[in-house]
Short mmCIF file of N, CA and C in Angstrom, two decimals:
data_model
loop_
_atom_site.label_atom_id
_atom_site.label_comp_id
_atom_site.label_asym_id
_atom_site.label_seq_id
_atom_site.Cartn_x
_atom_site.Cartn_y
_atom_site.Cartn_z
N UNK A 1 -5.29 29.45 -2.47
CA UNK A 1 -4.48 28.67 -4.01
C UNK A 1 -2.88 28.66 -3.07
N UNK A 2 -2.44 27.81 -3.83
CA UNK A 2 -0.77 27.85 -3.49
C UNK A 2 0.22 28.35 -4.48
N UNK A 3 1.27 28.78 -4.30
CA UNK A 3 2.33 29.68 -4.85
C UNK A 3 2.20 30.09 -6.25
N UNK A 4 2.23 28.76 -7.21
CA UNK A 4 2.52 29.09 -8.74
C UNK A 4 1.11 29.55 -9.07
N UNK A 5 1.62 29.82 -10.10
CA UNK A 5 0.47 30.59 -11.29
C UNK A 5 -0.67 29.37 -11.31
N UNK A 6 -2.22 29.43 -11.47
CA UNK A 6 -2.24 28.36 -11.63
C UNK A 6 -2.60 28.09 -13.52
N UNK A 7 -2.21 26.94 -13.83
CA UNK A 7 -2.11 26.82 -15.61
C UNK A 7 -3.72 25.81 -16.04
N UNK A 8 -4.43 25.65 -14.15
CA UNK A 8 -5.44 24.81 -14.99
C UNK A 8 -6.56 25.86 -14.31
N UNK A 9 -7.52 26.83 -14.72
CA UNK A 9 -8.72 27.43 -13.69
C UNK A 9 -10.49 26.55 -14.70
N UNK A 10 -10.78 26.33 -13.33
CA UNK A 10 -11.98 25.44 -13.29
C UNK A 10 -13.00 26.37 -13.92
N UNK A 11 -13.10 27.36 -14.11
CA UNK A 11 -14.15 28.44 -14.86
C UNK A 11 -13.32 27.82 -16.32
N UNK A 12 -12.23 27.75 -16.99
CA UNK A 12 -12.00 26.99 -18.46
C UNK A 12 -13.00 25.87 -18.89
N UNK A 13 -13.81 25.09 -17.87
CA UNK A 13 -14.20 24.12 -18.40
C UNK A 13 -15.98 24.31 -18.41
N UNK A 14 -16.06 25.93 -18.26
CA UNK A 14 -17.41 25.84 -18.40
C UNK A 14 -18.47 24.70 -19.80
N UNK A 15 -17.39 25.00 -21.11
CA UNK A 15 -18.18 24.50 -21.85
C UNK A 15 -17.52 23.00 -22.11
N UNK A 16 -18.51 22.19 -23.13
CA UNK A 16 -17.73 21.01 -23.32
C UNK A 16 -16.95 21.05 -24.21
N UNK A 17 -16.52 21.92 -25.66
CA UNK A 17 -15.62 21.84 -26.34
C UNK A 17 -14.21 22.22 -25.66
N UNK A 18 -14.01 23.03 -25.20
CA UNK A 18 -12.98 23.17 -24.26
C UNK A 18 -12.24 21.94 -23.44
N UNK A 19 -13.02 21.65 -22.75
CA UNK A 19 -13.23 20.29 -21.99
C UNK A 19 -12.64 19.46 -22.94
N UNK A 20 -13.23 19.19 -23.99
CA UNK A 20 -12.86 17.93 -24.19
C UNK A 20 -11.50 18.55 -25.34
N UNK A 21 -11.23 18.97 -25.54
CA UNK A 21 -9.74 19.62 -26.73
C UNK A 21 -8.41 19.28 -25.55
N UNK A 22 -8.57 19.72 -23.98
CA UNK A 22 -7.60 19.93 -23.15
C UNK A 22 -7.63 18.35 -22.66
N UNK A 23 -8.53 17.88 -22.63
CA UNK A 23 -8.62 15.79 -22.49
C UNK A 23 -7.54 15.56 -23.77
N UNK A 24 -7.87 16.01 -24.70
CA UNK A 24 -7.58 15.14 -25.97
C UNK A 24 -6.35 15.23 -25.87
N UNK A 25 -5.55 16.99 -25.67
CA UNK A 25 -3.99 17.21 -25.69
C UNK A 25 -3.26 16.63 -24.99
N UNK A 26 -3.51 17.18 -23.60
CA UNK A 26 -2.99 15.95 -22.06
C UNK A 26 -2.67 14.86 -21.89
N UNK A 27 -4.09 13.85 -22.26
CA UNK A 27 -3.91 12.32 -22.30
C UNK A 27 -4.71 11.43 -23.74
N UNK A 28 -3.73 11.79 -24.06
CA UNK A 28 -3.99 10.88 -25.62
C UNK A 28 -3.49 9.79 -25.30
N UNK A 29 -4.70 8.54 -26.16
CA UNK A 29 -4.03 6.69 -26.38
C UNK A 29 -2.66 6.73 -25.80
N UNK A 30 -2.12 7.31 -27.07
CA UNK A 30 -0.69 7.11 -27.43
C UNK A 30 0.18 7.12 -26.15
N UNK A 31 -0.38 8.70 -25.49
CA UNK A 31 0.82 8.93 -24.25
C UNK A 31 0.51 8.00 -23.21
N UNK A 32 -0.36 7.74 -23.39
CA UNK A 32 -1.02 6.83 -22.38
C UNK A 32 -0.12 5.30 -22.21
N UNK A 33 -0.16 4.89 -23.83
CA UNK A 33 0.08 3.67 -23.99
C UNK A 33 2.28 3.79 -23.57
N UNK A 34 2.83 4.80 -24.03
CA UNK A 34 4.07 5.04 -24.00
C UNK A 34 4.34 4.74 -22.82
N UNK A 35 3.78 5.80 -21.63
CA UNK A 35 3.82 5.58 -19.73
C UNK A 35 3.49 4.33 -19.82
N UNK A 36 2.67 3.39 -19.66
CA UNK A 36 2.28 2.06 -19.43
C UNK A 36 3.33 1.21 -19.68
N UNK A 37 4.35 1.11 -21.15
CA UNK A 37 5.51 0.58 -21.37
C UNK A 37 6.67 0.87 -20.59
N UNK A 38 7.03 2.21 -20.38
CA UNK A 38 7.91 2.71 -19.49
C UNK A 38 7.62 1.84 -18.06
N UNK A 39 6.06 1.42 -17.51
CA UNK A 39 6.30 1.49 -16.42
C UNK A 39 6.69 -0.17 -16.01
N UNK A 40 6.24 -0.64 -17.29
CA UNK A 40 6.23 -2.46 -17.28
C UNK A 40 7.54 -2.47 -17.20
N UNK A 41 8.79 -1.74 -17.65
CA UNK A 41 9.73 -1.96 -18.04
C UNK A 41 10.46 -1.90 -17.19
N UNK A 42 9.91 -0.65 -16.37
CA UNK A 42 10.85 -0.87 -14.49
C UNK A 42 10.65 -1.57 -14.08
N UNK A 43 9.28 -2.27 -14.50
CA UNK A 43 8.81 -3.26 -13.08
C UNK A 43 9.63 -4.25 -13.53
N UNK A 44 9.78 -4.66 -14.41
CA UNK A 44 10.30 -5.79 -14.89
C UNK A 44 12.11 -6.03 -14.32
N UNK A 45 12.68 -4.45 -14.58
CA UNK A 45 13.89 -4.27 -14.21
C UNK A 45 14.07 -4.26 -12.75
N UNK A 46 13.13 -3.84 -11.68
CA UNK A 46 12.86 -4.15 -10.43
C UNK A 46 13.03 -5.23 -9.82
N UNK A 47 11.85 -5.58 -10.38
CA UNK A 47 11.92 -7.05 -9.93
C UNK A 47 13.31 -8.48 -10.44
N UNK A 48 13.54 -7.95 -11.03
CA UNK A 48 14.85 -8.48 -11.18
C UNK A 48 15.47 -8.37 -10.21
N UNK A 49 16.25 -7.34 -10.07
CA UNK A 49 16.80 -6.91 -8.95
C UNK A 49 16.91 -7.67 -7.81
N UNK A 50 15.18 -7.73 -7.68
CA UNK A 50 14.96 -7.89 -6.16
C UNK A 50 15.53 -9.57 -6.07
N UNK A 51 14.95 -10.06 -7.21
CA UNK A 51 15.39 -11.53 -7.28
C UNK A 51 16.83 -11.83 -6.87
N UNK A 52 17.73 -10.96 -7.68
CA UNK A 52 19.25 -10.92 -7.19
C UNK A 52 19.52 -11.30 -6.36
N UNK A 53 18.74 -10.22 -5.16
CA UNK A 53 18.84 -10.05 -4.01
C UNK A 53 18.54 -10.93 -3.06
N UNK A 54 17.97 -12.09 -3.73
CA UNK A 54 17.46 -13.22 -2.92
C UNK A 54 16.27 -13.36 -2.17
N UNK A 55 15.14 -12.24 -2.66
CA UNK A 55 13.95 -12.10 -2.46
C UNK A 55 13.12 -12.61 -3.76
N UNK A 56 12.21 -13.49 -2.91
CA UNK A 56 11.37 -15.02 -3.76
C UNK A 56 10.37 -14.07 -5.03
N UNK A 57 9.57 -12.72 -3.63
CA UNK A 57 8.41 -12.69 -3.89
C UNK A 57 8.48 -11.50 -4.91
N UNK A 58 6.92 -11.26 -4.97
CA UNK A 58 6.53 -10.01 -6.84
C UNK A 58 6.82 -8.89 -6.30
N UNK A 59 7.02 -8.17 -7.05
CA UNK A 59 7.14 -6.60 -6.85
C UNK A 59 5.95 -6.40 -7.84
N UNK A 60 5.13 -5.52 -7.12
CA UNK A 60 3.67 -5.09 -8.09
C UNK A 60 3.28 -3.06 -8.16
N UNK A 61 2.83 -2.57 -8.87
CA UNK A 61 2.61 -1.21 -9.00
C UNK A 61 1.70 -1.29 -7.89
N UNK A 62 1.58 0.43 -7.59
CA UNK A 62 0.29 0.81 -7.10
C UNK A 62 0.45 2.16 -7.51
N UNK A 63 -0.86 2.95 -6.33
CA UNK A 63 -0.84 4.18 -6.46
C UNK A 63 -1.28 4.86 -8.28
N UNK A 64 -0.88 6.28 -9.18
CA UNK A 64 -0.97 6.41 -9.90
C UNK A 64 -0.75 5.48 -11.12
N UNK A 65 0.17 4.67 -11.00
CA UNK A 65 0.51 3.72 -12.19
C UNK A 65 -0.21 2.62 -12.49
N UNK A 66 -0.63 2.37 -10.96
CA UNK A 66 -1.77 1.39 -11.25
C UNK A 66 -3.34 1.52 -11.42
N UNK A 67 -3.46 2.63 -11.61
CA UNK A 67 -5.24 3.21 -11.48
C UNK A 67 -5.22 3.88 -12.39
N UNK A 68 -4.58 4.06 -13.29
CA UNK A 68 -5.01 5.07 -14.55
C UNK A 68 -4.70 6.18 -14.48
N UNK A 69 -4.52 7.11 -13.31
CA UNK A 69 -4.18 8.01 -12.82
C UNK A 69 -2.86 8.91 -13.50
N UNK A 70 -1.89 8.18 -13.68
CA UNK A 70 -0.41 8.12 -14.08
C UNK A 70 -0.65 9.64 -15.06
N UNK A 71 0.26 10.67 -14.85
CA UNK A 71 0.36 11.37 -15.97
C UNK A 71 1.91 11.47 -16.15
N UNK A 72 2.04 11.97 -17.37
CA UNK A 72 3.82 11.90 -17.66
C UNK A 72 4.36 12.99 -16.85
N UNK A 73 5.06 12.10 -15.71
CA UNK A 73 6.34 12.94 -14.91
C UNK A 73 6.02 12.55 -13.72
N UNK A 74 5.23 11.97 -13.20
CA UNK A 74 4.69 11.14 -12.17
C UNK A 74 5.47 10.11 -12.09
N UNK A 75 5.87 9.82 -10.65
CA UNK A 75 6.63 8.88 -10.50
C UNK A 75 6.11 7.73 -10.44
N UNK A 76 6.95 6.66 -10.49
CA UNK A 76 6.02 4.89 -10.05
C UNK A 76 6.41 4.19 -8.48
N UNK A 77 5.20 3.93 -7.98
CA UNK A 77 5.18 3.38 -6.31
C UNK A 77 5.03 1.79 -7.10
N UNK A 78 6.46 0.83 -6.59
CA UNK A 78 6.12 -0.60 -6.55
C UNK A 78 6.49 -0.47 -5.37
N UNK A 79 5.88 -2.14 -5.26
CA UNK A 79 5.79 -2.61 -3.63
C UNK A 79 6.38 -3.81 -3.98
N UNK A 80 6.82 -4.53 -2.77
CA UNK A 80 7.58 -5.70 -2.96
C UNK A 80 6.27 -6.57 -1.97
N UNK A 81 5.86 -7.73 -2.10
CA UNK A 81 4.97 -8.70 -1.85
C UNK A 81 4.90 -9.85 -1.18
N UNK A 82 6.27 -10.24 -1.08
CA UNK A 82 6.78 -11.57 -0.86
C UNK A 82 6.62 -11.40 0.69
N UNK A 83 7.44 -12.53 1.11
CA UNK A 83 7.83 -13.04 2.75
C UNK A 83 8.35 -11.95 2.99
N UNK A 84 8.01 -11.37 4.29
CA UNK A 84 8.74 -11.01 5.19
C UNK A 84 9.27 -11.40 6.71
N UNK A 85 9.71 -10.83 7.37
CA UNK A 85 9.60 -11.86 8.34
C UNK A 85 9.05 -10.79 9.39
N UNK A 86 9.25 -9.69 9.58
CA UNK A 86 9.23 -8.54 10.43
C UNK A 86 8.65 -7.59 9.95
N UNK A 87 7.39 -7.35 9.87
CA UNK A 87 6.77 -6.37 9.23
C UNK A 87 6.60 -5.41 9.72
N UNK A 88 7.02 -4.75 10.58
CA UNK A 88 6.66 -3.54 11.51
C UNK A 88 8.29 -2.48 10.72
N UNK A 89 8.02 -1.64 11.38
CA UNK A 89 8.99 -0.44 9.70
C UNK A 89 10.20 -0.43 10.35
N UNK A 90 10.75 -0.87 11.58
CA UNK A 90 12.19 -1.53 11.56
C UNK A 90 12.41 -2.80 10.65
N UNK A 91 11.48 -3.50 10.72
CA UNK A 91 11.67 -5.16 9.83
C UNK A 91 11.99 -4.53 8.41
N UNK A 92 11.25 -3.61 7.99
CA UNK A 92 10.94 -2.65 6.68
C UNK A 92 12.73 -2.31 6.52
N UNK A 93 13.20 -1.68 7.18
CA UNK A 93 14.15 -0.74 7.37
C UNK A 93 14.90 -1.69 6.82
N UNK A 94 15.05 -2.72 7.63
CA UNK A 94 16.14 -3.63 7.47
C UNK A 94 16.22 -4.72 6.14
N UNK A 95 15.06 -4.73 5.13
CA UNK A 95 14.72 -5.53 3.96
C UNK A 95 15.78 -4.52 3.21
N UNK A 96 14.51 -3.30 3.53
CA UNK A 96 15.02 -2.75 2.15
C UNK A 96 16.55 -1.95 2.24
N UNK A 97 16.92 -2.28 3.26
CA UNK A 97 18.87 -2.14 3.16
C UNK A 97 18.96 -2.38 3.00
N UNK A 98 18.83 -4.06 2.74
CA UNK A 98 19.28 -5.25 2.39
C UNK A 98 19.45 -4.93 0.51
N UNK A 99 18.68 -4.52 0.07
CA UNK A 99 18.54 -3.94 -1.49
C UNK A 99 18.86 -3.11 -2.39
N UNK A 100 19.31 -2.01 -0.95
CA UNK A 100 19.81 -0.84 -1.45
C UNK A 100 21.11 -1.14 -2.59
N UNK A 101 21.92 -1.84 -2.10
CA UNK A 101 23.42 -2.17 -2.62
C UNK A 101 22.95 -2.52 -4.01
N UNK A 102 22.17 -3.88 -4.40
CA UNK A 102 21.44 -4.24 -5.56
C UNK A 102 21.09 -3.38 -6.28
N UNK A 103 19.69 -2.40 -5.69
CA UNK A 103 19.54 -1.42 -6.40
C UNK A 103 20.31 -0.36 -7.06
N UNK A 104 21.56 -0.36 -6.17
CA UNK A 104 22.84 0.63 -6.95
C UNK A 104 23.39 0.31 -8.41
N UNK A 105 23.76 -1.24 -8.25
CA UNK A 105 24.12 -1.70 -9.59
C UNK A 105 22.91 -1.86 -10.70
N UNK A 106 21.79 -1.20 -10.51
CA UNK A 106 20.95 -0.89 -11.63
C UNK A 106 20.31 0.24 -12.11
N UNK A 107 20.29 1.48 -10.84
CA UNK A 107 19.38 2.24 -11.07
C UNK A 107 20.24 3.43 -10.54
N UNK A 108 20.21 4.93 -10.84
CA UNK A 108 20.84 5.95 -9.92
C UNK A 108 20.04 6.70 -9.06
N UNK A 109 21.02 7.63 -8.71
CA UNK A 109 19.87 8.13 -6.98
C UNK A 109 19.51 7.53 -6.54
N UNK A 110 20.19 6.57 -6.45
CA UNK A 110 19.29 5.42 -4.89
C UNK A 110 19.68 6.17 -3.72
N UNK A 111 18.50 6.46 -3.05
CA UNK A 111 18.23 7.45 -2.03
C UNK A 111 17.43 6.75 -0.82
N UNK A 112 17.77 6.05 0.69
CA UNK A 112 16.54 5.48 1.38
C UNK A 112 16.17 6.39 2.21
N UNK A 113 14.94 6.90 2.45
CA UNK A 113 13.81 7.55 3.42
C UNK A 113 13.25 6.97 4.05
N UNK A 114 13.49 6.47 5.39
CA UNK A 114 13.37 5.65 5.88
C UNK A 114 13.00 6.11 7.29
N UNK A 115 12.41 7.93 7.31
CA UNK A 115 12.10 8.57 8.11
C UNK A 115 10.61 8.70 8.41
N UNK A 116 9.77 8.17 7.29
CA UNK A 116 8.41 7.98 6.94
C UNK A 116 8.55 7.14 7.54
N UNK A 117 6.41 7.33 7.30
CA UNK A 117 5.29 6.13 7.89
C UNK A 117 5.81 4.88 7.11
N UNK A 118 5.88 5.05 5.36
CA UNK A 118 6.32 3.48 5.12
C UNK A 118 7.35 3.77 4.80
N UNK A 119 8.54 3.34 4.94
CA UNK A 119 9.84 3.59 4.56
C UNK A 119 10.17 3.26 3.06
N UNK A 120 10.71 3.92 2.22
CA UNK A 120 10.69 3.55 1.31
C UNK A 120 12.14 3.85 0.38
N UNK A 121 12.55 3.53 -0.82
CA UNK A 121 14.09 3.39 -1.77
C UNK A 121 13.16 4.32 -2.88
N UNK A 122 13.74 5.56 -3.03
CA UNK A 122 13.59 6.55 -3.79
C UNK A 122 14.99 6.15 -5.33
N UNK A 123 14.26 5.56 -6.27
CA UNK A 123 15.93 5.53 -7.21
C UNK A 123 15.09 5.85 -8.84
N UNK A 124 16.49 6.60 -9.54
CA UNK A 124 15.72 6.88 -10.71
C UNK A 124 16.20 5.83 -12.15
N UNK A 125 15.30 5.91 -12.83
CA UNK A 125 16.15 4.45 -14.09
C UNK A 125 15.65 5.07 -15.10
N UNK A 126 17.38 5.24 -15.74
CA UNK A 126 17.92 6.17 -16.65
C UNK A 126 17.54 5.35 -17.97
N UNK A 127 17.22 4.30 -18.09
CA UNK A 127 16.33 3.86 -19.25
C UNK A 127 15.49 4.06 -19.99
N UNK A 128 14.45 4.44 -19.29
CA UNK A 128 13.07 4.66 -19.11
C UNK A 128 12.28 6.14 -18.52
N UNK A 129 13.73 6.63 -18.01
CA UNK A 129 13.76 7.67 -17.60
C UNK A 129 12.32 8.32 -16.33
N UNK A 130 12.45 7.23 -15.80
CA UNK A 130 11.56 7.14 -14.59
C UNK A 130 11.72 7.48 -12.92
N UNK A 131 11.48 7.80 -12.08
CA UNK A 131 11.76 8.58 -10.85
C UNK A 131 10.56 7.20 -10.42
N UNK A 132 10.84 6.02 -9.57
CA UNK A 132 10.41 5.26 -8.62
C UNK A 132 10.93 5.20 -7.24
N UNK A 133 9.70 5.22 -6.24
CA UNK A 133 9.17 5.10 -4.64
C UNK A 133 9.12 3.79 -4.81
N UNK A 134 9.82 2.58 -4.10
CA UNK A 134 9.69 1.46 -3.85
C UNK A 134 9.47 1.24 -2.40
N UNK A 135 8.55 0.27 -1.99
CA UNK A 135 8.31 0.05 -0.73
C UNK A 135 8.13 -1.43 -0.25
N UNK A 136 8.11 -2.23 0.54
CA UNK A 136 7.86 -3.43 1.42
C UNK A 136 6.76 -3.02 1.53
N UNK A 137 5.74 -4.42 1.47
CA UNK A 137 4.55 -4.58 1.96
C UNK A 137 3.62 -3.85 1.85
N UNK A 138 3.06 -2.94 1.43
CA UNK A 138 1.97 -1.55 1.09
C UNK A 138 1.09 -1.81 0.72
N UNK A 139 -0.11 -2.98 2.06
CA UNK A 139 -0.95 -3.76 1.49
C UNK A 139 -2.06 -2.54 1.27
N UNK A 140 -1.99 -1.78 2.25
CA UNK A 140 -3.06 -0.58 2.22
C UNK A 140 -3.41 -0.09 0.88
N UNK A 141 -1.81 0.58 0.61
CA UNK A 141 -1.65 1.45 -0.95
C UNK A 141 -2.26 0.47 -1.69
N UNK A 142 -1.39 -0.86 -1.75
CA UNK A 142 -2.00 -1.70 -3.35
C UNK A 142 -3.87 -2.11 -2.90
N UNK A 143 -4.07 -2.06 -1.89
CA UNK A 143 -5.66 -2.49 -1.96
C UNK A 143 -6.14 -0.74 -2.53
N UNK A 144 -5.85 0.29 -1.71
CA UNK A 144 -6.93 1.63 -2.14
C UNK A 144 -6.54 1.80 -4.04
N UNK A 145 -5.27 1.17 -4.19
CA UNK A 145 -4.93 1.63 -5.74
C UNK A 145 -6.21 -0.17 -7.19
N UNK A 146 -5.93 -0.70 -5.64
CA UNK A 146 -7.01 -2.07 -6.47
C UNK A 146 -8.63 -1.28 -6.74
N UNK A 147 -9.01 -0.53 -6.07
CA UNK A 147 -10.62 0.25 -5.74
C UNK A 147 -10.32 1.01 -6.35
N UNK A 148 -9.64 2.02 -6.52
CA UNK A 148 -9.73 2.89 -7.63
C UNK A 148 -9.54 2.38 -9.30
N UNK A 149 -8.84 1.36 -9.41
CA UNK A 149 -8.71 0.87 -10.66
C UNK A 149 -10.22 0.22 -11.03
N UNK A 150 -10.58 -0.26 -9.72
CA UNK A 150 -12.02 -0.60 -9.99
C UNK A 150 -12.92 0.19 -10.70
N UNK A 151 -13.26 1.43 -10.03
CA UNK A 151 -14.15 2.54 -10.14
C UNK A 151 -13.46 2.94 -12.12
N UNK A 152 -12.08 3.06 -12.47
CA UNK A 152 -12.08 3.23 -13.43
C UNK A 152 -12.61 2.49 -14.90
N UNK A 153 -12.51 1.24 -14.34
CA UNK A 153 -12.74 0.21 -15.58
C UNK A 153 -14.37 0.19 -15.50
N UNK A 154 -15.17 0.69 -14.80
CA UNK A 154 -16.25 1.23 -14.47
C UNK A 154 -16.92 1.92 -15.44
N UNK A 155 -16.47 3.07 -15.82
CA UNK A 155 -16.89 4.36 -16.49
C UNK A 155 -15.46 5.20 -17.03
N UNK A 156 -15.08 4.67 -18.12
CA UNK A 156 -13.88 5.49 -18.68
C UNK A 156 -14.05 6.84 -18.70
N UNK A 157 -14.62 7.62 -18.15
CA UNK A 157 -14.96 9.09 -17.57
C UNK A 157 -13.35 9.20 -16.29
N UNK A 158 -13.80 8.06 -15.51
CA UNK A 158 -12.99 8.07 -14.51
C UNK A 158 -11.39 8.34 -14.23
N UNK A 159 -10.93 7.59 -14.92
CA UNK A 159 -9.58 7.50 -15.18
C UNK A 159 -8.97 9.60 -15.30
N UNK A 160 -9.95 9.97 -16.09
CA UNK A 160 -9.70 11.72 -16.82
C UNK A 160 -10.16 12.43 -15.88
N UNK A 161 -11.42 12.13 -14.91
CA UNK A 161 -11.61 12.91 -13.66
C UNK A 161 -10.41 13.09 -12.89
N UNK A 162 -9.97 12.09 -12.56
CA UNK A 162 -8.94 11.77 -11.15
C UNK A 162 -7.72 12.46 -12.18
N UNK A 163 -7.36 12.76 -13.24
CA UNK A 163 -6.11 13.03 -13.77
C UNK A 163 -6.01 14.65 -13.67
N UNK A 164 -7.51 15.02 -13.72
CA UNK A 164 -7.67 16.47 -13.56
C UNK A 164 -8.00 16.81 -12.57
N UNK A 165 -8.77 16.00 -11.67
CA UNK A 165 -8.13 16.63 -10.47
C UNK A 165 -6.72 16.38 -9.76
N UNK A 166 -6.08 15.57 -10.07
CA UNK A 166 -4.95 15.45 -9.85
C UNK A 166 -4.02 16.35 -10.18
N UNK A 167 -4.02 16.89 -11.74
CA UNK A 167 -3.66 18.00 -11.99
C UNK A 167 -3.50 19.44 -11.20
N UNK A 168 -4.58 19.53 -10.82
CA UNK A 168 -5.46 20.57 -10.36
C UNK A 168 -4.78 21.22 -8.82
N UNK A 169 -4.65 20.23 -8.38
CA UNK A 169 -3.98 19.76 -6.55
C UNK A 169 -2.89 20.18 -6.83
N UNK A 170 -1.99 19.60 -7.31
CA UNK A 170 -0.64 20.04 -7.43
C UNK A 170 -0.58 21.67 -7.89
N UNK A 171 -1.09 21.45 -9.17
CA UNK A 171 -0.61 23.41 -9.56
C UNK A 171 -1.51 24.05 -8.68
N UNK A 172 -2.41 23.52 -7.74
CA UNK A 172 -2.36 25.11 -6.45
C UNK A 172 -1.74 24.74 -5.32
N UNK A 173 -0.75 23.91 -5.52
CA UNK A 173 -0.16 23.36 -4.34
C UNK A 173 -0.84 22.35 -3.15
N UNK A 174 -1.44 21.50 -3.11
CA UNK A 174 -2.63 21.64 -2.18
C UNK A 174 -2.52 19.95 -2.43
N UNK A 175 -1.76 19.42 -2.49
CA UNK A 175 -1.44 17.98 -2.28
C UNK A 175 -0.06 17.89 -1.56
N UNK A 176 -0.04 16.40 -0.50
CA UNK A 176 1.38 16.34 0.40
C UNK A 176 1.28 16.76 1.96
N UNK A 177 1.70 15.01 2.35
CA UNK A 177 1.10 15.15 3.69
C UNK A 177 2.35 15.80 3.90
N UNK A 178 3.34 15.98 4.02
CA UNK A 178 4.68 16.91 4.88
C UNK A 178 3.96 18.23 4.92
N UNK A 179 3.26 19.10 3.79
CA UNK A 179 3.14 20.36 3.89
C UNK A 179 2.00 20.51 4.48
N UNK A 180 1.42 19.25 5.53
CA UNK A 180 -0.24 19.68 5.70
C UNK A 180 -1.54 19.16 5.17
N UNK A 181 -1.29 18.72 3.77
CA UNK A 181 -2.16 18.87 3.04
C UNK A 181 -2.78 17.65 2.74
N UNK A 182 -3.74 17.06 2.26
CA UNK A 182 -3.75 15.52 1.67
C UNK A 182 -2.62 14.97 1.05
N UNK A 183 -2.90 13.87 0.66
CA UNK A 183 -2.22 12.89 -0.31
C UNK A 183 -3.04 12.55 -1.38
N UNK A 184 -2.80 12.31 -2.51
CA UNK A 184 -2.89 12.55 -3.50
C UNK A 184 -4.43 11.46 -3.97
N UNK A 185 -4.20 10.26 -3.04
CA UNK A 185 -5.44 9.38 -2.58
C UNK A 185 -6.57 9.65 -2.51
N UNK A 186 -6.82 10.95 -1.23
CA UNK A 186 -7.60 11.15 -0.59
C UNK A 186 -8.19 12.15 -1.33
N UNK A 187 -7.81 12.80 -2.61
CA UNK A 187 -8.46 13.76 -3.75
C UNK A 187 -9.23 12.88 -4.84
#
């Protein structure tokens, strides 16, 4: 197990009523709807910045925000899906660099992270109080999110199970590629 004291124990879920109580406490419809509205708002604001910067394409969510696995406090993954001349990491860095100045006008703590496999710009939206990871042309991440979303639409238990697994792996510090663990999509 990880370093922290576990907040969730699998043996706690042997009985149905305890699991039901946990789920209803952690994942109420009201919380999910409030989070969804915040994600929509930050997505619209990011799209506006991208257009002001002269980029013509769309900005879409992917990851937990697009799949139903988002929990309170999760960041929002967004990707620019419009035309990019050079799709290489160097080309993506160039495009993201052009956007940084514009993002700083609207958001706080704008931080380019260009050394990662997928270059991103991280920022904080003070209006929605959400942290955002912005990237360019993450087609695989978008497709993976569409697949998980399809699973969630097939059975309403899937997003609940996904959030439980996500929370358990975070609690036990078993997620994070830089730390030698799988990413959250793998779980």
